[in-house]
Amino acid sequence: MASFCLPLSCLGVGGAVGGLVASRSQGREKQPAVSEASPTNSEKHRQIMHHSQFRRADTDLTLLTAKRGVDKETSWLNQLVEIIWPRINRYIKTLLEERVKPAIDQALPSTMRGSVVVERLSIGKSTPRFGHMHVKSRSDEAIIMDLKVDITSDLDIELKAMHIPLGISAFTFHGVLTVCLRPPIFRPPFFGGIEVYFVNPPDLGIVFTGAATVAGWSTIKGAIHDVLMTQVANTMVVPARIAMDLVDDDEFDDAELKYPEPVGVLRF
């Protein structure tokens, strides 16, 4: 149930903030009547300081999100990613070692296969940034959230093929990530599963260093780029997707979420 605790807690925080904003608005609209019970000068001073602190906090938050180029509506998500990034970093390292490295080795010319060695591997500290979020409802009552995702990573990866160093110093990743919440149910969390995917393949750019910058190594550069794009496509570009069943006692399971029925047919 932890997977939906965060959205519910965010709603709770949002409600609290909304109540605070409403109370401030009402306080500005209603002027206190002048009477013998009016606050003293020191009390008025404390009230002014109290409200100015809230205004300053609001201004600081606006400046912070503007400086990072991030929508305020997704700032909580970016902060969450920053907190769990060390865990994601560790997972990506394992993924590169166990799946990407063997795939690169197989994509190389036969004379170079079996010679790929990872000398250094660091994902860096740059985290993905999520931008504008658009939420809509589909005809089957699924809830669709589209998120713009931008990654500019300060990678530090060094491979060796036939004892020749090949480096990757950075990569960029841009696309629109879709989160689908379905099927609808009538008890918390009110949807039975989560699907995460890209409708269109994201744009991927790689900055090479070392021998990979030499024109003669274009085959290796192309192989690395193709392998990375293939791994992304096979995992998260439709019809592929990451899916998780949240309710055990309904008619849906992981397989039905991961391989859904088509919503329509397009004929040419």
PDB file of C-alpha atoms in Angstrom:
ATOM      1  CA  MET A   1       0.000   0.000   0.000  1.00  0.00           C
ATOM      2  CA  ALA A   2       3.020   2.261   0.233  1.00  0.00           C
ATOM      3  CA  SER A   3       2.782   3.065  -3.456  1.00  0.00           C
ATOM      4  CA  PHE A   4      -0.242   5.270  -2.953  1.00  0.00           C
ATOM      5  CA  CYS A   5       0.601   6.662   0.470  1.00  0.00           C
ATOM      6  CA  LEU A   6       2.668   9.422  -1.140  1.00  0.00           C
ATOM      7  CA  PRO A   7      -0.145  10.762  -3.375  1.00  0.00           C
ATOM      8  CA  LEU A   8      -2.558  10.684  -0.445  1.00  0.00           C
ATOM      9  CA  SER A   9      -0.099  12.446   1.822  1.00  0.00           C
ATOM     10  CA  CYS A  10       0.478  15.052  -0.888  1.00  0.00           C
ATOM     11  CA  LEU A  11      -3.270  15.642  -1.002  1.00  0.00           C
ATOM     12  CA  GLY A  12      -3.228  16.122   2.738  1.00  0.00           C
ATOM     13  CA  VAL A  13      -0.416  18.642   2.520  1.00  0.00           C
ATOM     14  CA  GLY A  14      -2.179  20.352  -0.362  1.00  0.00           C
ATOM     15  CA  GLY A  15      -5.343  20.597   1.697  1.00  0.00           C
ATOM     16  CA  ALA A  16      -3.459  22.096   4.589  1.00  0.00           C
ATOM     17  CA  VAL A  17      -1.751  24.640   2.357  1.00  0.00           C
ATOM     18  CA  GLY A  18      -5.081  25.411   0.700  1.00  0.00           C
ATOM     19  CA  GLY A  19      -6.642  26.021   4.080  1.00  0.00           C
ATOM     20  CA  LEU A  20      -3.797  28.309   5.027  1.00  0.00           C
ATOM     21  CA  VAL A  21      -4.147  30.310   1.819  1.00  0.00           C
ATOM     22  CA  ALA A  22      -7.920  30.560   2.300  1.00  0.00           C
ATOM     23  CA  SER A  23      -7.536  31.755   5.860  1.00  0.00           C
ATOM     24  CA  ARG A  24      -5.039  34.382   4.773  1.00  0.00           C
ATOM     25  CA  SER A  25      -7.385  35.546   2.015  1.00  0.00           C
ATOM     26  CA  GLN A  26     -10.270  35.830   4.459  1.00  0.00           C
ATOM     27  CA  GLY A  27      -8.028  37.715   6.857  1.00  0.00           C
ATOM     28  CA  ARG A  28      -7.224  40.239   4.183  1.00  0.00           C
ATOM     29  CA  GLU A  29     -10.874  40.687   3.163  1.00  0.00           C
ATOM     30  CA  LYS A  30     -12.279  41.165   6.662  1.00  0.00           C
ATOM     31  CA  GLN A  31     -10.980  44.249   8.417  1.00  0.00           C
ATOM     32  CA  PRO A  32     -11.073  44.102  12.242  1.00  0.00           C
ATOM     33  CA  ALA A  33     -13.581  46.452  13.879  1.00  0.00           C
ATOM     34  CA  VAL A  34     -12.118  49.232  15.998  1.00  0.00           C
ATOM     35  CA  SER A  35     -13.063  48.777  19.643  1.00  0.00           C
ATOM     36  CA  GLU A  36     -11.642  48.804  23.103  1.00  0.00           C
ATOM     37  CA  ALA A  37     -10.620  45.138  22.510  1.00  0.00           C
ATOM     38  CA  SER A  38      -8.417  46.047  19.525  1.00  0.00           C
ATOM     39  CA  PRO A  39      -4.872  44.577  19.662  1.00  0.00           C
ATOM     40  CA  THR A  40      -2.084  46.656  21.143  1.00  0.00           C
ATOM     41  CA  ASN A  41       0.766  48.009  19.041  1.00  0.00           C
ATOM     42  CA  SER A  42       3.057  45.134  20.051  1.00  0.00           C
ATOM     43  CA  GLU A  43       0.413  42.564  19.098  1.00  0.00           C
ATOM     44  CA  LYS A  44      -0.088  44.277  15.714  1.00  0.00           C
ATOM     45  CA  HIS A  45       3.656  44.177  15.175  1.00  0.00           C
ATOM     46  CA  ARG A  46       3.752  40.420  15.852  1.00  0.00           C
ATOM     47  CA  GLN A  47       0.857  39.847  13.438  1.00  0.00           C
ATOM     48  CA  ILE A  48       2.573  41.863  10.703  1.00  0.00           C
ATOM     49  CA  MET A  49       5.809  39.918  11.185  1.00  0.00           C
ATOM     50  CA  HIS A  50       3.902  36.613  11.140  1.00  0.00           C
ATOM     51  CA  HIS A  51       2.217  37.348   7.795  1.00  0.00           C
ATOM     52  CA  SER A  52       5.385  38.753   6.263  1.00  0.00           C
ATOM     53  CA  GLN A  53       7.170  35.473   7.015  1.00  0.00           C
ATOM     54  CA  PHE A  54       4.544  33.580   5.006  1.00  0.00           C
ATOM     55  CA  ARG A  55       4.870  36.046   2.123  1.00  0.00           C
ATOM     56  CA  ARG A  56       8.652  35.718   2.189  1.00  0.00           C
ATOM     57  CA  ALA A  57       8.411  31.893   2.183  1.00  0.00           C
ATOM     58  CA  ASP A  58       6.084  32.025  -0.825  1.00  0.00           C
ATOM     59  CA  THR A  59       8.515  34.335  -2.635  1.00  0.00           C
ATOM     60  CA  ASP A  60      11.491  32.086  -1.810  1.00  0.00           C
ATOM     61  CA  LEU A  61       9.662  29.032  -3.197  1.00  0.00           C
ATOM     62  CA  THR A  62       8.782  30.881  -6.405  1.00  0.00           C
ATOM     63  CA  LEU A  63      12.377  32.039  -6.887  1.00  0.00           C
ATOM     64  CA  LEU A  64      13.717  28.541  -6.192  1.00  0.00           C
ATOM     65  CA  THR A  65      11.488  26.838  -8.748  1.00  0.00           C
ATOM     66  CA  ALA A  66      12.107  29.582 -11.306  1.00  0.00           C
ATOM     67  CA  LYS A  67      15.867  29.248 -10.863  1.00  0.00           C
ATOM     68  CA  ARG A  68      15.700  25.501 -11.461  1.00  0.00           C
ATOM     69  CA  GLY A  69      13.401  25.925 -14.453  1.00  0.00           C
ATOM     70  CA  VAL A  70      10.838  23.593 -12.890  1.00  0.00           C
ATOM     71  CA  ASP A  71       7.072  23.926 -12.666  1.00  0.00           C
ATOM     72  CA  LYS A  72       5.849  24.420  -9.125  1.00  0.00           C
ATOM     73  CA  GLU A  73       3.293  21.662  -9.695  1.00  0.00           C
ATOM     74  CA  THR A  74       6.073  19.061 -10.078  1.00  0.00           C
ATOM     75  CA  SER A  75       8.592  20.467  -7.594  1.00  0.00           C
ATOM     76  CA  TRP A  76       7.569  17.847  -5.006  1.00  0.00           C
ATOM     77  CA  LEU A  77       8.352  15.081  -7.524  1.00  0.00           C
ATOM     78  CA  ASN A  78      11.791  16.505  -8.299  1.00  0.00           C
ATOM     79  CA  GLN A  79      12.554  16.733  -4.589  1.00  0.00           C
ATOM     80  CA  LEU A  80      11.474  13.112  -4.140  1.00  0.00           C
ATOM     81  CA  VAL A  81      13.775  11.983  -6.973  1.00  0.00           C
ATOM     82  CA  GLU A  82      16.683  13.874  -5.411  1.00  0.00           C
ATOM     83  CA  ILE A  83      16.142  12.028  -2.108  1.00  0.00           C
ATOM     84  CA  ILE A  84      15.992   8.536  -3.629  1.00  0.00           C
ATOM     85  CA  TRP A  85      18.616   9.195  -6.331  1.00  0.00           C
ATOM     86  CA  PRO A  86      21.371   7.227  -4.514  1.00  0.00           C
ATOM     87  CA  ARG A  87      19.126   4.140  -4.678  1.00  0.00           C
ATOM     88  CA  ILE A  88      18.339   4.754  -8.358  1.00  0.00           C
ATOM     89  CA  ASN A  89      22.055   5.287  -8.997  1.00  0.00           C
ATOM     90  CA  ARG A  90      22.861   1.896  -7.499  1.00  0.00           C
ATOM     91  CA  TYR A  91      20.140   0.195  -9.559  1.00  0.00           C
ATOM     92  CA  ILE A  92      21.352   1.796 -12.819  1.00  0.00           C
ATOM     93  CA  LYS A  93      24.919   0.640 -12.140  1.00  0.00           C
ATOM     94  CA  THR A  94      23.682  -2.936 -11.760  1.00  0.00           C
ATOM     95  CA  LEU A  95      21.581  -2.568 -14.915  1.00  0.00           C
ATOM     96  CA  LEU A  96      24.556  -1.330 -16.941  1.00  0.00           C
ATOM     97  CA  GLU A  97      26.754  -4.170 -15.721  1.00  0.00           C
ATOM     98  CA  GLU A  98      24.231  -6.981 -16.185  1.00  0.00           C
ATOM     99  CA  ARG A  99      22.296  -5.933 -19.311  1.00  0.00           C
ATOM    100  CA  VAL A 100      23.871  -3.007 -21.184  1.00  0.00           C
ATOM    101  CA  LYS A 101      27.502  -4.166 -21.120  1.00  0.00           C
ATOM    102  CA  PRO A 102      26.732  -7.653 -22.571  1.00  0.00           C
ATOM    103  CA  ALA A 103      24.466  -6.068 -25.203  1.00  0.00           C
ATOM    104  CA  ILE A 104      27.235  -3.659 -26.271  1.00  0.00           C
ATOM    105  CA  ASP A 105      29.680  -6.551 -26.448  1.00  0.00           C
ATOM    106  CA  GLN A 106      27.358  -8.495 -28.765  1.00  0.00           C
ATOM    107  CA  ALA A 107      26.789  -5.441 -30.987  1.00  0.00           C
ATOM    108  CA  LEU A 108      30.521  -4.992 -31.655  1.00  0.00           C
ATOM    109  CA  PRO A 109      32.342  -6.562 -34.599  1.00  0.00           C
ATOM    110  CA  SER A 110      33.190 -10.227 -34.015  1.00  0.00           C
ATOM    111  CA  THR A 111      36.912  -9.454 -33.682  1.00  0.00           C
ATOM    112  CA  MET A 112      36.203  -7.218 -30.660  1.00  0.00           C
ATOM    113  CA  ARG A 113      33.639  -9.345 -28.831  1.00  0.00           C
ATOM    114  CA  GLY A 114      34.590 -10.526 -25.380  1.00  0.00           C
ATOM    115  CA  SER A 115      37.094  -7.710 -24.941  1.00  0.00           C
ATOM    116  CA  VAL A 116      34.797  -5.099 -23.335  1.00  0.00           C
ATOM    117  CA  VAL A 117      35.807  -4.271 -19.770  1.00  0.00           C
ATOM    118  CA  VAL A 118      34.233  -1.595 -17.534  1.00  0.00           C
ATOM    119  CA  GLU A 119      37.119   0.348 -15.990  1.00  0.00           C
ATOM    120  CA  ARG A 120      35.120   3.103 -14.321  1.00  0.00           C
ATOM    121  CA  LEU A 121      31.403   3.675 -13.807  1.00  0.00           C
ATOM    122  CA  SER A 122      29.730   6.670 -12.166  1.00  0.00           C
ATOM    123  CA  ILE A 123      26.217   7.903 -12.915  1.00  0.00           C
ATOM    124  CA  GLY A 124      26.929  11.338 -11.434  1.00  0.00           C
ATOM    125  CA  LYS A 125      24.808  13.544  -9.202  1.00  0.00           C
ATOM    126  CA  SER A 126      22.566  15.193 -11.801  1.00  0.00           C
ATOM    127  CA  THR A 127      18.999  14.008 -11.283  1.00  0.00           C
ATOM    128  CA  PRO A 128      16.129  13.889 -13.802  1.00  0.00           C
ATOM    129  CA  ARG A 129      13.937  16.997 -13.873  1.00  0.00           C
ATOM    130  CA  PHE A 130      10.186  16.695 -14.395  1.00  0.00           C
ATOM    131  CA  GLY A 131       8.340  19.561 -16.023  1.00  0.00           C
ATOM    132  CA  HIS A 132       4.705  20.334 -16.838  1.00  0.00           C
ATOM    133  CA  MET A 133       2.202  17.644 -15.835  1.00  0.00           C
ATOM    134  CA  HIS A 134      -1.053  17.125 -17.755  1.00  0.00           C
ATOM    135  CA  VAL A 135      -3.781  14.922 -16.230  1.00  0.00           C
ATOM    136  CA  LYS A 136      -6.738  13.543 -18.181  1.00  0.00           C
ATOM    137  CA  SER A 137      -9.299  10.735 -18.116  1.00  0.00           C
ATOM    138  CA  ARG A 138      -9.585   8.112 -20.843  1.00  0.00           C
ATOM    139  CA  SER A 139     -12.791   6.533 -22.179  1.00  0.00           C
ATOM    140  CA  ASP A 140     -12.155   3.364 -20.143  1.00  0.00           C
ATOM    141  CA  GLU A 141     -11.934   5.519 -16.964  1.00  0.00           C
ATOM    142  CA  ALA A 142      -8.160   5.184 -16.803  1.00  0.00           C
ATOM    143  CA  ILE A 143      -6.364   8.235 -15.388  1.00  0.00           C
ATOM    144  CA  ILE A 144      -3.506   9.420 -17.609  1.00  0.00           C
ATOM    145  CA  MET A 145      -0.684  11.694 -16.413  1.00  0.00           C
ATOM    146  CA  ASP A 146       1.814  13.008 -18.979  1.00  0.00           C
ATOM    147  CA  LEU A 147       5.081  14.341 -17.565  1.00  0.00           C
ATOM    148  CA  LYS A 148       7.883  16.067 -19.426  1.00  0.00           C
ATOM    149  CA  VAL A 149      11.192  14.523 -18.334  1.00  0.00           C
ATOM    150  CA  ASP A 150      14.646  15.985 -19.007  1.00  0.00           C
ATOM    151  CA  ILE A 151      17.923  14.336 -18.031  1.00  0.00           C
ATOM    152  CA  THR A 152      21.334  15.907 -18.506  1.00  0.00           C
ATOM    153  CA  SER A 153      23.642  13.505 -16.714  1.00  0.00           C
ATOM    154  CA  ASP A 154      27.280  14.013 -15.775  1.00  0.00           C
ATOM    155  CA  LEU A 155      28.263  10.431 -16.474  1.00  0.00           C
ATOM    156  CA  ASP A 156      31.796   9.170 -15.993  1.00  0.00           C
ATOM    157  CA  ILE A 157      32.051   5.812 -17.756  1.00  0.00           C
ATOM    158  CA  GLU A 158      35.210   4.291 -19.168  1.00  0.00           C
ATOM    159  CA  LEU A 159      35.193   1.064 -21.146  1.00  0.00           C
ATOM    160  CA  LYS A 160      38.054  -0.779 -22.754  1.00  0.00           C
ATOM    161  CA  ALA A 161      37.711  -2.757 -25.947  1.00  0.00           C
ATOM    162  CA  MET A 162      40.886  -4.589 -27.020  1.00  0.00           C
ATOM    163  CA  HIS A 163      42.710  -2.522 -24.365  1.00  0.00           C
ATOM    164  CA  ILE A 164      41.681   0.749 -26.033  1.00  0.00           C
ATOM    165  CA  PRO A 165      39.815   3.185 -23.717  1.00  0.00           C
ATOM    166  CA  LEU A 166      36.359   4.379 -24.739  1.00  0.00           C
ATOM    167  CA  GLY A 167      34.635   6.985 -22.589  1.00  0.00           C
ATOM    168  CA  ILE A 168      31.197   8.483 -22.074  1.00  0.00           C
ATOM    169  CA  SER A 169      31.230  11.767 -20.173  1.00  0.00           C
ATOM    170  CA  ALA A 170      27.570  12.818 -20.457  1.00  0.00           C
ATOM    171  CA  PHE A 171      24.244  11.973 -21.993  1.00  0.00           C
ATOM    172  CA  THR A 172      20.966  13.789 -22.511  1.00  0.00           C
ATOM    173  CA  PHE A 173      17.517  12.247 -22.414  1.00  0.00           C
ATOM    174  CA  HIS A 174      14.308  14.112 -23.279  1.00  0.00           C
ATOM    175  CA  GLY A 175      10.771  12.843 -23.667  1.00  0.00           C
ATOM    176  CA  VAL A 176       7.207  12.742 -22.375  1.00  0.00           C
ATOM    177  CA  LEU A 177       6.612  10.051 -19.765  1.00  0.00           C
ATOM    178  CA  THR A 178       3.089   8.684 -19.343  1.00  0.00           C
ATOM    179  CA  VAL A 179       1.738   7.232 -16.092  1.00  0.00           C
ATOM    180  CA  CYS A 180      -1.532   5.313 -16.446  1.00  0.00           C
ATOM    181  CA  LEU A 181      -3.649   4.468 -13.372  1.00  0.00           C
ATOM    182  CA  ARG A 182      -6.114   1.661 -14.081  1.00  0.00           C
ATOM    183  CA  PRO A 183      -8.481  -0.191 -13.732  1.00  0.00           C
ATOM    184  CA  PRO A 184     -10.890   1.905 -11.641  1.00  0.00           C
ATOM    185  CA  ILE A 185     -11.936   0.396  -8.304  1.00  0.00           C
ATOM    186  CA  PHE A 186     -14.201   1.723  -5.572  1.00  0.00           C
ATOM    187  CA  ARG A 187     -11.919   1.526  -2.556  1.00  0.00           C
ATOM    188  CA  PRO A 188      -8.485   2.997  -1.839  1.00  0.00           C
ATOM    189  CA  PRO A 189      -6.288   3.508  -3.799  1.00  0.00           C
ATOM    190  CA  PHE A 190      -9.230   3.758  -6.323  1.00  0.00           C
ATOM    191  CA  PHE A 191      -7.174   2.250  -9.146  1.00  0.00           C
ATOM    192  CA  GLY A 192      -5.874  -1.309  -9.405  1.00  0.00           C
ATOM    193  CA  GLY A 193      -2.529  -0.822 -11.101  1.00  0.00           C
ATOM    194  CA  ILE A 194       0.115   1.505 -12.500  1.00  0.00           C
ATOM    195  CA  GLU A 195       1.648   1.536 -15.981  1.00  0.00           C
ATOM    196  CA  VAL A 196       4.636   3.702 -16.925  1.00  0.00           C
ATOM    197  CA  TYR A 197       5.720   4.150 -20.549  1.00  0.00           C
ATOM    198  CA  PHE A 198       6.729   6.468 -23.387  1.00  0.00           C
ATOM    199  CA  VAL A 199       4.278   6.802 -26.270  1.00  0.00           C
ATOM    200  CA  ASN A 200       7.095   8.075 -28.510  1.00  0.00           C
ATOM    201  CA  PRO A 201      10.777   7.103 -28.198  1.00  0.00           C
ATOM    202  CA  PRO A 202      12.694   9.727 -26.185  1.00  0.00           C
ATOM    203  CA  ASP A 203      15.600  11.679 -27.676  1.00  0.00           C
ATOM    204  CA  LEU A 204      18.986  10.385 -26.541  1.00  0.00           C
ATOM    205  CA  GLY A 205      22.333  12.147 -26.926  1.00  0.00           C
ATOM    206  CA  ILE A 206      25.762  10.822 -25.881  1.00  0.00           C
ATOM    207  CA  VAL A 207      29.067  12.664 -25.427  1.00  0.00           C
ATOM    208  CA  PHE A 208      32.035  10.368 -26.116  1.00  0.00           C
ATOM    209  CA  THR A 209      35.641  10.795 -24.950  1.00  0.00           C
ATOM    210  CA  GLY A 210      38.929   9.015 -25.532  1.00  0.00           C
ATOM    211  CA  ALA A 211      39.353   6.824 -28.599  1.00  0.00           C
ATOM    212  CA  ALA A 212      35.614   7.008 -29.253  1.00  0.00           C
ATOM    213  CA  THR A 213      36.163  10.537 -30.605  1.00  0.00           C
ATOM    214  CA  VAL A 214      38.277   9.157 -33.470  1.00  0.00           C
ATOM    215  CA  ALA A 215      36.388   8.813 -36.745  1.00  0.00           C
ATOM    216  CA  GLY A 216      37.461   5.185 -37.105  1.00  0.00           C
ATOM    217  CA  TRP A 217      35.478   4.261 -33.999  1.00  0.00           C
ATOM    218  CA  SER A 218      32.126   5.350 -35.439  1.00  0.00           C
ATOM    219  CA  THR A 219      31.013   1.707 -35.442  1.00  0.00           C
ATOM    220  CA  ILE A 220      31.491   1.491 -31.686  1.00  0.00           C
ATOM    221  CA  LYS A 221      29.752   4.817 -31.084  1.00  0.00           C
ATOM    222  CA  GLY A 222      26.809   3.687 -33.186  1.00  0.00           C
ATOM    223  CA  ALA A 223      26.669   0.347 -31.397  1.00  0.00           C
ATOM    224  CA  ILE A 224      26.578   1.976 -27.957  1.00  0.00           C
ATOM    225  CA  HIS A 225      23.851   4.435 -29.001  1.00  0.00           C
ATOM    226  CA  ASP A 226      21.752   1.699 -30.619  1.00  0.00           C
ATOM    227  CA  VAL A 227      22.082  -0.592 -27.601  1.00  0.00           C
ATOM    228  CA  LEU A 228      20.965   2.121 -25.175  1.00  0.00           C
ATOM    229  CA  MET A 229      17.980   3.075 -27.345  1.00  0.00           C
ATOM    230  CA  THR A 230      17.040  -0.590 -27.763  1.00  0.00           C
ATOM    231  CA  GLN A 231      17.144  -1.131 -23.996  1.00  0.00           C
ATOM    232  CA  VAL A 232      14.864   1.877 -23.433  1.00  0.00           C
ATOM    233  CA  ALA A 233      12.494   0.845 -26.233  1.00  0.00           C
ATOM    234  CA  ASN A 234      12.249  -2.761 -25.059  1.00  0.00           C
ATOM    235  CA  THR A 235      11.486  -1.620 -21.521  1.00  0.00           C
ATOM    236  CA  MET A 236       9.374   1.537 -21.687  1.00  0.00           C
ATOM    237  CA  VAL A 237       8.284   2.490 -25.221  1.00  0.00           C
ATOM    238  CA  VAL A 238       4.832   1.218 -26.213  1.00  0.00           C
ATOM    239  CA  PRO A 239       3.836  -1.524 -26.550  1.00  0.00           C
ATOM    240  CA  ALA A 240       6.413  -2.194 -23.799  1.00  0.00           C
ATOM    241  CA  ARG A 241       5.803  -0.680 -20.364  1.00  0.00           C
ATOM    242  CA  ILE A 242       6.615  -1.019 -16.678  1.00  0.00           C
ATOM    243  CA  ALA A 243       3.496  -2.281 -14.882  1.00  0.00           C
ATOM    244  CA  MET A 244       2.583  -3.057 -11.282  1.00  0.00           C
ATOM    245  CA  ASP A 245      -0.593  -4.647  -9.908  1.00  0.00           C
ATOM    246  CA  LEU A 246      -1.638  -2.939  -6.652  1.00  0.00           C
ATOM    247  CA  VAL A 247      -4.679  -5.046  -5.723  1.00  0.00           C
ATOM    248  CA  ASP A 248      -4.351  -8.815  -5.370  1.00  0.00           C
ATOM    249  CA  ASP A 249      -8.035  -9.757  -5.274  1.00  0.00           C
ATOM    250  CA  ASP A 250      -9.245  -8.117  -8.503  1.00  0.00           C
ATOM    251  CA  GLU A 251      -9.476  -9.579 -12.006  1.00  0.00           C
ATOM    252  CA  PHE A 252      -6.325  -7.832 -13.251  1.00  0.00           C
ATOM    253  CA  ASP A 253      -2.760  -9.046 -12.775  1.00  0.00           C
ATOM    254  CA  ASP A 254       0.700  -7.892 -13.870  1.00  0.00           C
ATOM    255  CA  ALA A 255       0.400  -9.634 -17.255  1.00  0.00           C
ATOM    256  CA  GLU A 256      -2.880  -7.879 -18.132  1.00  0.00           C
ATOM    257  CA  LEU A 257      -1.407  -4.516 -17.145  1.00  0.00           C
ATOM    258  CA  LYS A 258       1.844  -5.110 -19.022  1.00  0.00           C
ATOM    259  CA  TYR A 259       0.115  -6.425 -22.159  1.00  0.00           C
ATOM    260  CA  PRO A 260      -3.225  -4.560 -22.340  1.00  0.00           C
ATOM    261  CA  GLU A 261      -5.815  -4.953 -25.046  1.00  0.00           C
ATOM    262  CA  PRO A 262      -5.447  -2.327 -27.815  1.00  0.00           C
ATOM    263  CA  VAL A 263      -7.752   0.672 -27.410  1.00  0.00           C
ATOM    264  CA  GLY A 264      -8.268   0.978 -31.175  1.00  0.00           C
ATOM    265  CA  VAL A 265      -7.101   0.038 -34.656  1.00  0.00           C
ATOM    266  CA  LEU A 266      -5.498   2.385 -37.188  1.00  0.00           C
ATOM    267  CA  ARG A 267      -5.761   1.352 -40.826  1.00  0.00           C
ATOM    268  CA  PHE A 268      -3.647   2.846 -43.659  1.00  0.00           C
TER     269      PHE A 268
END
